[in-house]
CSV table of C-alpha atoms and ligand atoms in Angstrom, one decimal:
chain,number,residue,atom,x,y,z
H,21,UNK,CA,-26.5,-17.6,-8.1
H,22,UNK,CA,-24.8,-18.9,-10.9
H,23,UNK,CA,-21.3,-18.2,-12.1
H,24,UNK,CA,-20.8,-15.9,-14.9
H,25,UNK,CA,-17.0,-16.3,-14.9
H,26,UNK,CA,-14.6,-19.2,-14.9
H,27,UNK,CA,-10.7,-19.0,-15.1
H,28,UNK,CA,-9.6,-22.6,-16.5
H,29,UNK,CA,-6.2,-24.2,-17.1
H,30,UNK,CA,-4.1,-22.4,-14.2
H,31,UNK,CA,-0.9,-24.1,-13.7
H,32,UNK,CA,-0.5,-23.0,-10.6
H,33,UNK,CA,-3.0,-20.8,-8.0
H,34,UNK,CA,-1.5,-19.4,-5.2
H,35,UNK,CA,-3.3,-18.5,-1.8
H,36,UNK,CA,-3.0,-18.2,1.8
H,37,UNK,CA,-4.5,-20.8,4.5
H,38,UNK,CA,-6.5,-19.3,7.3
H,39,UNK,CA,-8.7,-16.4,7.7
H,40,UNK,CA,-6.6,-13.0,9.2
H,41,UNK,CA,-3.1,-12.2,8.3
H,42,UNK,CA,-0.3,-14.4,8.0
H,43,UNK,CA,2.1,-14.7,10.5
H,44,UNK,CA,5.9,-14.5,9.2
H,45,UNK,CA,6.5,-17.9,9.9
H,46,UNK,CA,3.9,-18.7,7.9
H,47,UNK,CA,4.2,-16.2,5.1
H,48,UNK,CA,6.5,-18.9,3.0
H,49,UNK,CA,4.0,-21.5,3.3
H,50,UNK,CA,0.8,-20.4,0.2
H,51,UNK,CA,-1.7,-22.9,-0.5
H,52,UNK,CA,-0.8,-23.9,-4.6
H,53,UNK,CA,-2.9,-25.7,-6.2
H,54,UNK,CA,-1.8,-27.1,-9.4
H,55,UNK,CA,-4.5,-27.7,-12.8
H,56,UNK,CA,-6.9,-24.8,-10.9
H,57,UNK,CA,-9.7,-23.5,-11.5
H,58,UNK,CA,-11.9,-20.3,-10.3
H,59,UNK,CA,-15.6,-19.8,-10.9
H,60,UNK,CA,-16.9,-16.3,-10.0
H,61,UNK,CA,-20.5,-14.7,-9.0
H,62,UNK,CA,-21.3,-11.7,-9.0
H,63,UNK,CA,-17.8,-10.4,-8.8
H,64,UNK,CA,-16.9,-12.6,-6.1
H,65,UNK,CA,-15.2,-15.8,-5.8
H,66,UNK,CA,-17.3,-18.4,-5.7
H,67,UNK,CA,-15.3,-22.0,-6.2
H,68,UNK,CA,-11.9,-22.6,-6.1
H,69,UNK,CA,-10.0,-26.3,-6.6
H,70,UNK,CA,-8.9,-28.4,-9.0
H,71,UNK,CA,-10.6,-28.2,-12.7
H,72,UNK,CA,-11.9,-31.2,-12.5
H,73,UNK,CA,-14.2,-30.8,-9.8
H,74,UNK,CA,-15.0,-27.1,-10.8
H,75,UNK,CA,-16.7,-28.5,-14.2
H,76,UNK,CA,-18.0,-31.3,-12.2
H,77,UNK,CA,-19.8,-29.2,-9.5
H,78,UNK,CA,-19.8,-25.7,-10.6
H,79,UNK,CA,-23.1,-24.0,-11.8
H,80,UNK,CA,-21.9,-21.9,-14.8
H,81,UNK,CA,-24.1,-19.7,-16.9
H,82,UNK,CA,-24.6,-20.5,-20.4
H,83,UNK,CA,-22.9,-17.5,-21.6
H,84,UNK,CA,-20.4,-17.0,-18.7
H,85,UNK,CA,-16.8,-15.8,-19.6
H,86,UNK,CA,-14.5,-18.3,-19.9
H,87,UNK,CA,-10.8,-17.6,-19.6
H,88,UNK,CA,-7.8,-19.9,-20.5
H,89,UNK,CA,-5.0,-19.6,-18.7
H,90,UNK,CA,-3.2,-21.3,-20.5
H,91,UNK,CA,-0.9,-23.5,-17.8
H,92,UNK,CA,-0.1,-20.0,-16.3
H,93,UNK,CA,-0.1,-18.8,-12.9
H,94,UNK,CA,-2.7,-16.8,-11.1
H,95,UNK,CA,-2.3,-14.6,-7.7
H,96,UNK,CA,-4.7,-12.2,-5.9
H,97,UNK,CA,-4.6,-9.1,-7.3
H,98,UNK,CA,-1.7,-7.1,-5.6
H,99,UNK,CA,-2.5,-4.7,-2.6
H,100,UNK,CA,-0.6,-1.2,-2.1
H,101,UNK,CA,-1.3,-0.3,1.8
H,102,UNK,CA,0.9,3.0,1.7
H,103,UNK,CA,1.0,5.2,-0.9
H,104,UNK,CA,1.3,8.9,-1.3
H,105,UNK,CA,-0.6,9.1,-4.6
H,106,UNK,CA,-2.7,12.5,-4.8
H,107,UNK,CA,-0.6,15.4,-5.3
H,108,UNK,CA,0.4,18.1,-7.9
H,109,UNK,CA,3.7,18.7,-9.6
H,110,UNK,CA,7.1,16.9,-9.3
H,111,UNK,CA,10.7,16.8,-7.4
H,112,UNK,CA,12.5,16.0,-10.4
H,113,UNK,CA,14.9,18.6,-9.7
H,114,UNK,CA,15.8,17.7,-6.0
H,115,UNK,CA,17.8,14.6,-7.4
H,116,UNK,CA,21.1,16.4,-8.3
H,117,UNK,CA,20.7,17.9,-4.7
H,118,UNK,CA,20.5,14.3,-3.5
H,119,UNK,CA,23.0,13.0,-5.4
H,120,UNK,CA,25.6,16.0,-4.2
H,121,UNK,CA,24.6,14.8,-0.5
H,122,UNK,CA,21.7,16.8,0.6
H,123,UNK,CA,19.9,14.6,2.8
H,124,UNK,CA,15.8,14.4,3.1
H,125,UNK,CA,15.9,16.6,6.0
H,126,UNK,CA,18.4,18.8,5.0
H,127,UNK,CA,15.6,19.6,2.0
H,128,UNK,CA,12.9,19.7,3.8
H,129,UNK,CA,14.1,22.0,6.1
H,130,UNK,CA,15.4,24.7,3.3
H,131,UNK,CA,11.0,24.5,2.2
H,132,UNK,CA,11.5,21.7,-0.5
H,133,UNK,CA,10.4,18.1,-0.2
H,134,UNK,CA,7.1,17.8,1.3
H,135,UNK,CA,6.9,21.6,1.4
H,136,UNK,CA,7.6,22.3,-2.4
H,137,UNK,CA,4.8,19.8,-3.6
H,138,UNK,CA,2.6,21.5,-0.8
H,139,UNK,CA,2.9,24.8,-3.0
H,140,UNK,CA,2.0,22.7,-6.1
H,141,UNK,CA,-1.0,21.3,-4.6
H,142,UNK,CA,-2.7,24.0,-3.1
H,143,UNK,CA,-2.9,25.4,-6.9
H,144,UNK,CA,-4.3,22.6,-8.5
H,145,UNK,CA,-8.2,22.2,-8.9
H,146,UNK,CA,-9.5,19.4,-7.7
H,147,UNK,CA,-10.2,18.1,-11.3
H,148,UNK,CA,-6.7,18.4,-12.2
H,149,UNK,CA,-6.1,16.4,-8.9
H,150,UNK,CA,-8.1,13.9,-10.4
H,151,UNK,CA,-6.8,13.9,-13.7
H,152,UNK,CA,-3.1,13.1,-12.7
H,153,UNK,CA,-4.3,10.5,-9.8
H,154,UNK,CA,-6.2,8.5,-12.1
H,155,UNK,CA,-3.3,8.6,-14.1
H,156,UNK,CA,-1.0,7.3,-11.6
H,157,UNK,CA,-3.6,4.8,-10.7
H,158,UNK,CA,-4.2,3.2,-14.6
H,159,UNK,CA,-0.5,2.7,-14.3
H,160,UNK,CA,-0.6,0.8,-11.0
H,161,UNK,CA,-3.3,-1.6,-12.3
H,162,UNK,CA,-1.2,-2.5,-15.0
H,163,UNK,CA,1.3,-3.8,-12.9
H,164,UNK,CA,-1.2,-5.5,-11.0
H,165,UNK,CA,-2.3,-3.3,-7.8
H,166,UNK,CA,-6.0,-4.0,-7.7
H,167,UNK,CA,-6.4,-2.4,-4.3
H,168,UNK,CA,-4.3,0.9,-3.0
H,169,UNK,CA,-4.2,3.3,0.4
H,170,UNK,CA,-4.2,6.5,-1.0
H,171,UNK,CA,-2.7,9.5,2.1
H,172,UNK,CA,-3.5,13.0,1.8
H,173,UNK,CA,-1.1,15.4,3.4
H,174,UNK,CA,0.1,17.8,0.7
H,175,UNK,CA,-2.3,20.4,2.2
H,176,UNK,CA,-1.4,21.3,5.6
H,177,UNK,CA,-4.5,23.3,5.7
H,178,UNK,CA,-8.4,22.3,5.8
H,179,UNK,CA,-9.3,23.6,3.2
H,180,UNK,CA,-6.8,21.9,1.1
H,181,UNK,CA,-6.4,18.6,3.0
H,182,UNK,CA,-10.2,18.4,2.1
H,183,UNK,CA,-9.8,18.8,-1.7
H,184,UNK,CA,-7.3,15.9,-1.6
H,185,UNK,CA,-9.5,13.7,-0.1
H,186,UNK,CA,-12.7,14.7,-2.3
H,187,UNK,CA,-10.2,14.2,-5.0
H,188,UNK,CA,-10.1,10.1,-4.0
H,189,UNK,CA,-13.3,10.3,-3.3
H,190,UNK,CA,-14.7,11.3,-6.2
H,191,UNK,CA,-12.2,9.5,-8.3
H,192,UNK,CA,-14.5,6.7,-10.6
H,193,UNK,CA,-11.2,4.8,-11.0
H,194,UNK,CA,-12.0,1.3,-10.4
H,195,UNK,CA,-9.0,0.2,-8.4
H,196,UNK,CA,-10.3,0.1,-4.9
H,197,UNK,CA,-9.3,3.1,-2.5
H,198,UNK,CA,-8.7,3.5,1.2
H,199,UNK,CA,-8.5,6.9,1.5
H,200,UNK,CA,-6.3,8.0,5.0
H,201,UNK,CA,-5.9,11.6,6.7
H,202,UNK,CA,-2.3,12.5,6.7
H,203,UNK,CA,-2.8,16.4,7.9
H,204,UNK,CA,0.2,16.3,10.1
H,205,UNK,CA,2.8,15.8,7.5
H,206,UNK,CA,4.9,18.3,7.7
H,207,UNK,CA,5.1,21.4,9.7
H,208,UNK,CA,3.8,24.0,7.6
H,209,UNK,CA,5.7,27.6,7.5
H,210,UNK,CA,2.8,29.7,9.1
H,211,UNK,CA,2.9,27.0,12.1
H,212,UNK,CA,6.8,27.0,12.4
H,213,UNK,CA,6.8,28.7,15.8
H,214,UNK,CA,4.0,26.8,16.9
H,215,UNK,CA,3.6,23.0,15.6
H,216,UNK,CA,0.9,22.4,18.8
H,217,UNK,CA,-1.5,24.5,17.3
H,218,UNK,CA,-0.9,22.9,14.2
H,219,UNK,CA,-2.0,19.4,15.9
H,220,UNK,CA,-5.0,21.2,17.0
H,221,UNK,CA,-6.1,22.4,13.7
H,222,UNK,CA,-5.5,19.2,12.4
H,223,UNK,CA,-7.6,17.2,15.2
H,224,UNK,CA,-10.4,19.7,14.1
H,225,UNK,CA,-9.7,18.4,10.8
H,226,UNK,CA,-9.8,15.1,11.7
H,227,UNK,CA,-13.3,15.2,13.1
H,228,UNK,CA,-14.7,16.9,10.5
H,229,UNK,CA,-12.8,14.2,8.0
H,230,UNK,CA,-14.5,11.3,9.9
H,231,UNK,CA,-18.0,13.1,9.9
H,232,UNK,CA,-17.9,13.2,6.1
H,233,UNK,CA,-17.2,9.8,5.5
H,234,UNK,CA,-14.1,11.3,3.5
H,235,UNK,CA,-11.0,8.8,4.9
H,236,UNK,CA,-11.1,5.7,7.2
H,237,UNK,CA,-7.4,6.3,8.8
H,238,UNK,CA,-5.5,8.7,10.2
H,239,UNK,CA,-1.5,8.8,10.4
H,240,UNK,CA,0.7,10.9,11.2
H,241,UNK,CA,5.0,11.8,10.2
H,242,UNK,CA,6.6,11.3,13.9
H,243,UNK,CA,10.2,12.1,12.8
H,244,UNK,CA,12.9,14.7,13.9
H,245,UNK,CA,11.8,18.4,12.9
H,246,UNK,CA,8.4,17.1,12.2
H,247,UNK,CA,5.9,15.7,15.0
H,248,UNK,CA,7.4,14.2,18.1
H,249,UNK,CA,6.4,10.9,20.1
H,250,UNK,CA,3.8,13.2,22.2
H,251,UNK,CA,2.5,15.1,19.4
H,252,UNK,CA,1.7,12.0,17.9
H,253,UNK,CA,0.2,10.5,20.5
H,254,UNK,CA,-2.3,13.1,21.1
H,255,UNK,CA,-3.3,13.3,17.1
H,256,UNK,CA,-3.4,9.8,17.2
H,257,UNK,CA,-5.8,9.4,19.9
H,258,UNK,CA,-7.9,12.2,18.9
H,259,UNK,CA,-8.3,10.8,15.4
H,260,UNK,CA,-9.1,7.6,17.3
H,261,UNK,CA,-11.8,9.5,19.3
H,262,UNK,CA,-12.9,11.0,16.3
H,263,UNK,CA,-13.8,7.3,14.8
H,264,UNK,CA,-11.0,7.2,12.4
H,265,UNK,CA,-8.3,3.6,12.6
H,266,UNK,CA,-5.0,4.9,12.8
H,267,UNK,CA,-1.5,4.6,11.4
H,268,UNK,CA,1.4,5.8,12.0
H,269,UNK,CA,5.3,7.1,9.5
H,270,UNK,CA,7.7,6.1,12.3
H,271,UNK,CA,11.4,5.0,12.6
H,272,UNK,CA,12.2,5.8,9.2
H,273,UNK,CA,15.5,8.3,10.2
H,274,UNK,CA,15.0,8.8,13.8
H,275,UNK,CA,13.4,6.3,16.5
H,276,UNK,CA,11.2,8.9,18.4
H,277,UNK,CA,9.1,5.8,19.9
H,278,UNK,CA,6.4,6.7,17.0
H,279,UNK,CA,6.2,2.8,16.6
H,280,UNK,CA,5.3,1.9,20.4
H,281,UNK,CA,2.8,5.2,20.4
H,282,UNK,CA,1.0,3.6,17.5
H,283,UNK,CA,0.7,0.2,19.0
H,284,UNK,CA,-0.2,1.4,22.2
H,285,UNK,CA,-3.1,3.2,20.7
H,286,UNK,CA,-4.3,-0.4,18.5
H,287,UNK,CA,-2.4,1.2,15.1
H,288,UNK,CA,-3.1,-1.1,12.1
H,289,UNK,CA,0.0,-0.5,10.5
H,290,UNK,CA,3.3,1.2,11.6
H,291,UNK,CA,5.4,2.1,8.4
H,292,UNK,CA,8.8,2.3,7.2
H,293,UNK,CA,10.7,1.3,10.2
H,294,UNK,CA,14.1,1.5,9.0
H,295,UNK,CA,15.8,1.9,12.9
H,296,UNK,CA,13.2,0.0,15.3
H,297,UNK,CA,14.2,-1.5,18.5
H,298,UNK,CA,13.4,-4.9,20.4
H,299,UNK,CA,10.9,-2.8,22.2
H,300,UNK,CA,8.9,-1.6,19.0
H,301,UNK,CA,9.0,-5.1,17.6
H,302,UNK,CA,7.4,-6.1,20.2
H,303,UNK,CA,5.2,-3.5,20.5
H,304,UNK,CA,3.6,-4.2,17.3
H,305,UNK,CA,3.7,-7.8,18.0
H,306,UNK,CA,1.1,-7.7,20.9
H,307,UNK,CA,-1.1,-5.1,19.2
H,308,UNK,CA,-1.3,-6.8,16.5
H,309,UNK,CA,0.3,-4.1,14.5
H,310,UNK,CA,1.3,-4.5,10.9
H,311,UNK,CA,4.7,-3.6,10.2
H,312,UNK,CA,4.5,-2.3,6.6
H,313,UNK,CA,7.8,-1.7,5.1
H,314,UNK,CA,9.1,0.4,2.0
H,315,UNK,CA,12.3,-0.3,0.2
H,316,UNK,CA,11.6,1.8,-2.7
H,317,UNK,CA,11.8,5.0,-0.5
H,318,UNK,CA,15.0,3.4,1.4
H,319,UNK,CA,16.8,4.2,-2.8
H,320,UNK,CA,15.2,7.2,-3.0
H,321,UNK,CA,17.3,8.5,0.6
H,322,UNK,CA,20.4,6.9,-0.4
H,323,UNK,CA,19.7,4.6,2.7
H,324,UNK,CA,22.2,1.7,2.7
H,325,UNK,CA,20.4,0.1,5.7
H,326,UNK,CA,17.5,-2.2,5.6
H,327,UNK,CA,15.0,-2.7,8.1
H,328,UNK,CA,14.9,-6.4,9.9
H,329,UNK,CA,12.5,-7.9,8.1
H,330,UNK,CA,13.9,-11.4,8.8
H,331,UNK,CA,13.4,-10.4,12.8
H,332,UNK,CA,10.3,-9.3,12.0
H,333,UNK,CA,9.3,-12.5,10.7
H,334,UNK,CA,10.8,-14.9,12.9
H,335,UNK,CA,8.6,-12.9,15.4
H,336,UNK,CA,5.8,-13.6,13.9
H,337,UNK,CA,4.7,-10.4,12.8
H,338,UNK,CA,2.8,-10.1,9.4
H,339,UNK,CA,5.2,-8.1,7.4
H,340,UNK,CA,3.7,-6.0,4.2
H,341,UNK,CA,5.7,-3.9,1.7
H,342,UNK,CA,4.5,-0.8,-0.5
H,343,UNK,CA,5.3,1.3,-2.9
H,344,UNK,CA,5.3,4.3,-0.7
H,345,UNK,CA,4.8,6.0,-4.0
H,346,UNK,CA,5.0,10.2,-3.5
H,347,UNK,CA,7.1,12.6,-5.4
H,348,UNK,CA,10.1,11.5,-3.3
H,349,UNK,CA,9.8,8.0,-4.4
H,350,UNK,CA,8.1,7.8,-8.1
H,351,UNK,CA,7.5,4.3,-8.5
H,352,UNK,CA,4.1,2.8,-9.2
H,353,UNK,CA,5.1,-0.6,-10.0
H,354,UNK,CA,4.9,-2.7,-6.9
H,355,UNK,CA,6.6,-5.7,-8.7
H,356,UNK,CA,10.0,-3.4,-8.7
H,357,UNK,CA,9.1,-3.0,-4.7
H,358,UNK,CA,8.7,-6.7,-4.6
H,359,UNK,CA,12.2,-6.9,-6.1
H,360,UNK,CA,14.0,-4.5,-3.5
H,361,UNK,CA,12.4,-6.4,-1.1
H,362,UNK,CA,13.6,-9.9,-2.1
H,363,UNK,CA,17.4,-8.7,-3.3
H,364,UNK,CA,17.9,-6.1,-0.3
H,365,UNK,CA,15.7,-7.7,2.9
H,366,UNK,CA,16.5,-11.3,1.9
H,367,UNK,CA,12.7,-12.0,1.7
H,368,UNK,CA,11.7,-15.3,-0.2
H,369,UNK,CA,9.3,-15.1,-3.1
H,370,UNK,CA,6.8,-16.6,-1.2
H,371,UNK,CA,7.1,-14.3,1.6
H,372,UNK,CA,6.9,-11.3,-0.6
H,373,UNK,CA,3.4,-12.5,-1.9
H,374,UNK,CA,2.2,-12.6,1.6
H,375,UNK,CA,3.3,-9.4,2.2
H,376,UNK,CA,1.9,-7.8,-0.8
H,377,UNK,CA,-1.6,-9.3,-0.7
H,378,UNK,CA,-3.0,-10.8,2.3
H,379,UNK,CA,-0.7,-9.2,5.1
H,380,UNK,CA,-1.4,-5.7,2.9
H,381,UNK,CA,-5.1,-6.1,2.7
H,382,UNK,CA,-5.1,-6.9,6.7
H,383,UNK,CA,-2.8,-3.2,7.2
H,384,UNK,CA,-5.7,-1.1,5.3
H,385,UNK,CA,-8.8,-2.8,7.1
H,386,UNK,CA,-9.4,-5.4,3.8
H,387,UNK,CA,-9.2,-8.7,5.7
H,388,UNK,CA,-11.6,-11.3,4.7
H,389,UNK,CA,-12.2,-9.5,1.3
H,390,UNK,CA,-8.8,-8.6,-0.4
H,391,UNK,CA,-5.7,-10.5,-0.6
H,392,UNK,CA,-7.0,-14.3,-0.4
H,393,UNK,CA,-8.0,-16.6,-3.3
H,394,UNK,CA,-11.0,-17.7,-1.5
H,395,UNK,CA,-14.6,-18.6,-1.8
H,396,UNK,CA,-16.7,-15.4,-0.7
H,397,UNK,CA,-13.6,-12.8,-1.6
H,398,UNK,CA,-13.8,-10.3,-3.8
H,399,UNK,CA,-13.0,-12.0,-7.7
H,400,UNK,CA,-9.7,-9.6,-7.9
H,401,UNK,CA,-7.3,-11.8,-9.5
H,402,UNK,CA,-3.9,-11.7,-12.0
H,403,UNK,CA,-3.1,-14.0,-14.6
H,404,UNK,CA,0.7,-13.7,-15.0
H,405,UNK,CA,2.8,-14.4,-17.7
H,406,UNK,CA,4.8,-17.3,-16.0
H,407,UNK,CA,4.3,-20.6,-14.8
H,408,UNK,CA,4.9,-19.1,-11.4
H,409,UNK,CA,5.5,-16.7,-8.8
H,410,UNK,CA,9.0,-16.8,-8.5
H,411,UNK,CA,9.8,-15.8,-11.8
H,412,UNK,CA,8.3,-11.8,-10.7
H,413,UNK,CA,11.6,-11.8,-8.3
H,414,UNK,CA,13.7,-13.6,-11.1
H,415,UNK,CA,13.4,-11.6,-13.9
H,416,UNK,CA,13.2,-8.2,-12.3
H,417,UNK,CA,12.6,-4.7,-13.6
H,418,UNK,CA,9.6,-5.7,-16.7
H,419,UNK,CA,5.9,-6.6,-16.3
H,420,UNK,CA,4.9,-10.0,-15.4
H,421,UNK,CA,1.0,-9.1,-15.5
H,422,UNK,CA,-0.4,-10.6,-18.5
H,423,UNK,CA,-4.4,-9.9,-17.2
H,424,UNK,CA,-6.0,-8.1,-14.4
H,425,UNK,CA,-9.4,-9.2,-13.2
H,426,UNK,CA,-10.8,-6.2,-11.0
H,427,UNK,CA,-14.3,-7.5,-9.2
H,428,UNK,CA,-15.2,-10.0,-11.5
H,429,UNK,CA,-14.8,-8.4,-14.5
H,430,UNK,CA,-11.8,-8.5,-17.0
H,431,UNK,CA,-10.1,-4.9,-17.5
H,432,UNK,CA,-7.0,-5.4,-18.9
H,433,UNK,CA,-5.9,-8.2,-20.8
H,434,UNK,CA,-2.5,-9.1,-23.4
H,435,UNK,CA,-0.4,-6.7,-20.9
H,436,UNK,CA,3.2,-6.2,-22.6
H,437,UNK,CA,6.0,-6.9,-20.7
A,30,NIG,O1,6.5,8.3,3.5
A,30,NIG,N1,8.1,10.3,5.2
A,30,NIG,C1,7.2,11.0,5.0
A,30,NIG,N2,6.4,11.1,3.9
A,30,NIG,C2,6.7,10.5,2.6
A,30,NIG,C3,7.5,11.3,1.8
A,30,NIG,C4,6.7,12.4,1.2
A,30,NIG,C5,7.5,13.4,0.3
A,30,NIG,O2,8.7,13.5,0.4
A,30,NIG,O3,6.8,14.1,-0.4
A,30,NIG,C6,7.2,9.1,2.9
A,30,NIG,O4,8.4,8.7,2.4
A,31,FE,FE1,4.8,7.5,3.4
């Protein structure tokens, strides 16, 4: 098949070596190449080296599109693995609340937080659904996300949990979705007395979920006054049963031993992970769990800790970061993320590229396809406006994407900062 796109003059292209996930002593090790070039088939990548032999071997259509980069850098496009992005209304309001010292909890416990945007939800159509997340997701691609988990779990009920799904679904947004069931959330009121049954309605859920081909994960809150380490544990393995991969919220105020549930049960991902142990560490370490961390929503809690993201490479494990975006935490830019991570868990730039495209793409199921800058993998790519990487942690807080290719096919270009 010949190429019918070639990206030309690239200062510098970064990738990762190998095939899976990058281990974290690895993650500060990308391939660069310097004078690259990319051809492209099909909307996939189908050469990648230096210019020179591109023109020399590729086999480029007459009228193929031909991009100059300029001396620029190029990246894989960036990959979201946990996100909170269909949902109605906002929290706007629960900021002064914050900001006097109410804590998450204390919030969600008086029926705000997860509970309030619950409400909000339920009375929203599904086009309106729609509407707002295709909205959230334009803005996302313009900072570069080219790929994005998308959770329900502002339903708490079939019927609604459902409509949040179909709402991903049937989104025609061209940013790549992984849709993943999130019916145990939150506790909702009419289950208060009995949160078991609650797990049981949302197994049923589950199956029927996984029968319609409507999400490819299942996770689960395990926190204090939400779901416990058992409760989890039997959602978990239900969804599991029910042919869904699984995830897991654990660690993020509480350790209830969410983390070692999920890597016990083969859990792609465990998330936020603010107070893990040695033992959950480890844990995801011989799973092969991805530990997926989220500094945005650390802010967003007034959390002054961190989670040990240096341990967590040293181990070996393949860290990932995310927006976490929900109505607690409104930030779609994953560059800002990429910031937090590199000025509050001491990550190198390097590092933070691993963790937002290949070591993402591996926690939402995408390895081999997303993430890479590799012959075969889909032709998702960012031109930014730098000579390289490093200058996205440098100059925080403005837009460093100056195009996004999206499968082969150039959606946005001149991006301001
Ligand atoms: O990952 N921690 C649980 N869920 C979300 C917050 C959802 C919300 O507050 O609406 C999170 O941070
Ligand atoms: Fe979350």
């Amino acid at each position: 098949m010949q190429d019918d796109m070639v990206l030309h003059n690239i200062g510098k292209l970064y990738t990762f070596p190998g095939e899976g996930p990058v281990p974290g002593t690895m993650m500060d090790s990308p391939t660069i190449i310097e004078g690259a070039a990319i051809t492209i088939a099909d909307g996939k990548i189908s050469m990648v080296g230096k210019e020179q032999d591109i023109w020399d071997n590729a086999d480029i259509k007459d009228d193929a599109v031909c991009i100059d980069c300029k001396g620029k850098c190029v990246v894989p496009g960036f990959v979201d693995p946990h996100t909170h992005l269909v949902f109605a209304g906002t929290r706007e309001f629960e900021l002064p609340l914050k900001l006097k010292g109410a804590t998450y909890l204390d919030i969600l416990n008086a029926g705000g937080g997860i509970l309030r945007t619950v409400n909000d939800t339920k009375a929203a159509s599904l086009e309106e659904l729609i509407a707002d997340l295709d909205r959230r997701l334009d803005r996302m691609l313009r900072y570069g996300t080219t790929t994005v988990e998308i959770k329900s779990g502002y339903g708490l009920d079939r019927t609604t949990e459902i409509k949040l799904l179909r709402a991903v679904k049937d989104s025609k947004h061209p940013i790549e979705k992984v849709p993943t069931f999130l019916g145990p959330h939150a506790i909702p009121p009419e289950f208060r007395h009995d949160p078991n049954a609650f797990i049981d309605l949302m197994i049923e859920v589950a199956w029927e979920v996984s029968k319609e081909g409507l999400a490819e994960y299942a996770d689960i809150f395990c926190e204090t006054g939400v779901f416990d380490e058992k409760q989890s544990r039997r959602f978990l393995s239900a969804a599991r049963d029910a042919g869904l991969k699984i995830k897991i919220h654990s660690d993020e105020i509480k350790n209830l031993g969410g983390t070692v549930v999920g890597a016990e049960l083969g859990a792609s991902s465990a998330d936020h992970l603010l107070v893990s142990e040695d033992r959950d560490l480890d844990a995801m370490k011989e799973a092969g769990t991805v530990p997926v961390l989220l500094p945005g929503t650390l802010l967003t809690i007034f959390e002054q800790r961190v989670p040990r993201a240096r341990e967590m490479m040293d181990r070996d494990l393949p860290v990932a970061i995310a927006t976490d975006i929900n109505p607690n935490c409104m930030v779609e830019n994953l560059q800002f993320i990429m910031a937090l991570a590199c000025y509050r868990l001491r990550m190198t730039p390097h590092e933070i590229l691993a963790a937002s495209t290949v070591n993402a793409a591996h926690a939402i199921g995408r390895t081999g396809r997303k993430g890479r800058i590799r012959e075969g993998y889909d032709a998702d790519l960012l031109v930014l406006k730098d000579p390289s990487f490093e200058h996205v942690l440098y100059n925080f807080g403005v837009n460093h994407v100056e195009k996004v290719i999206l499968g082969g096919r150039l959606l946005l270009d001149n991006i301001g900062w």
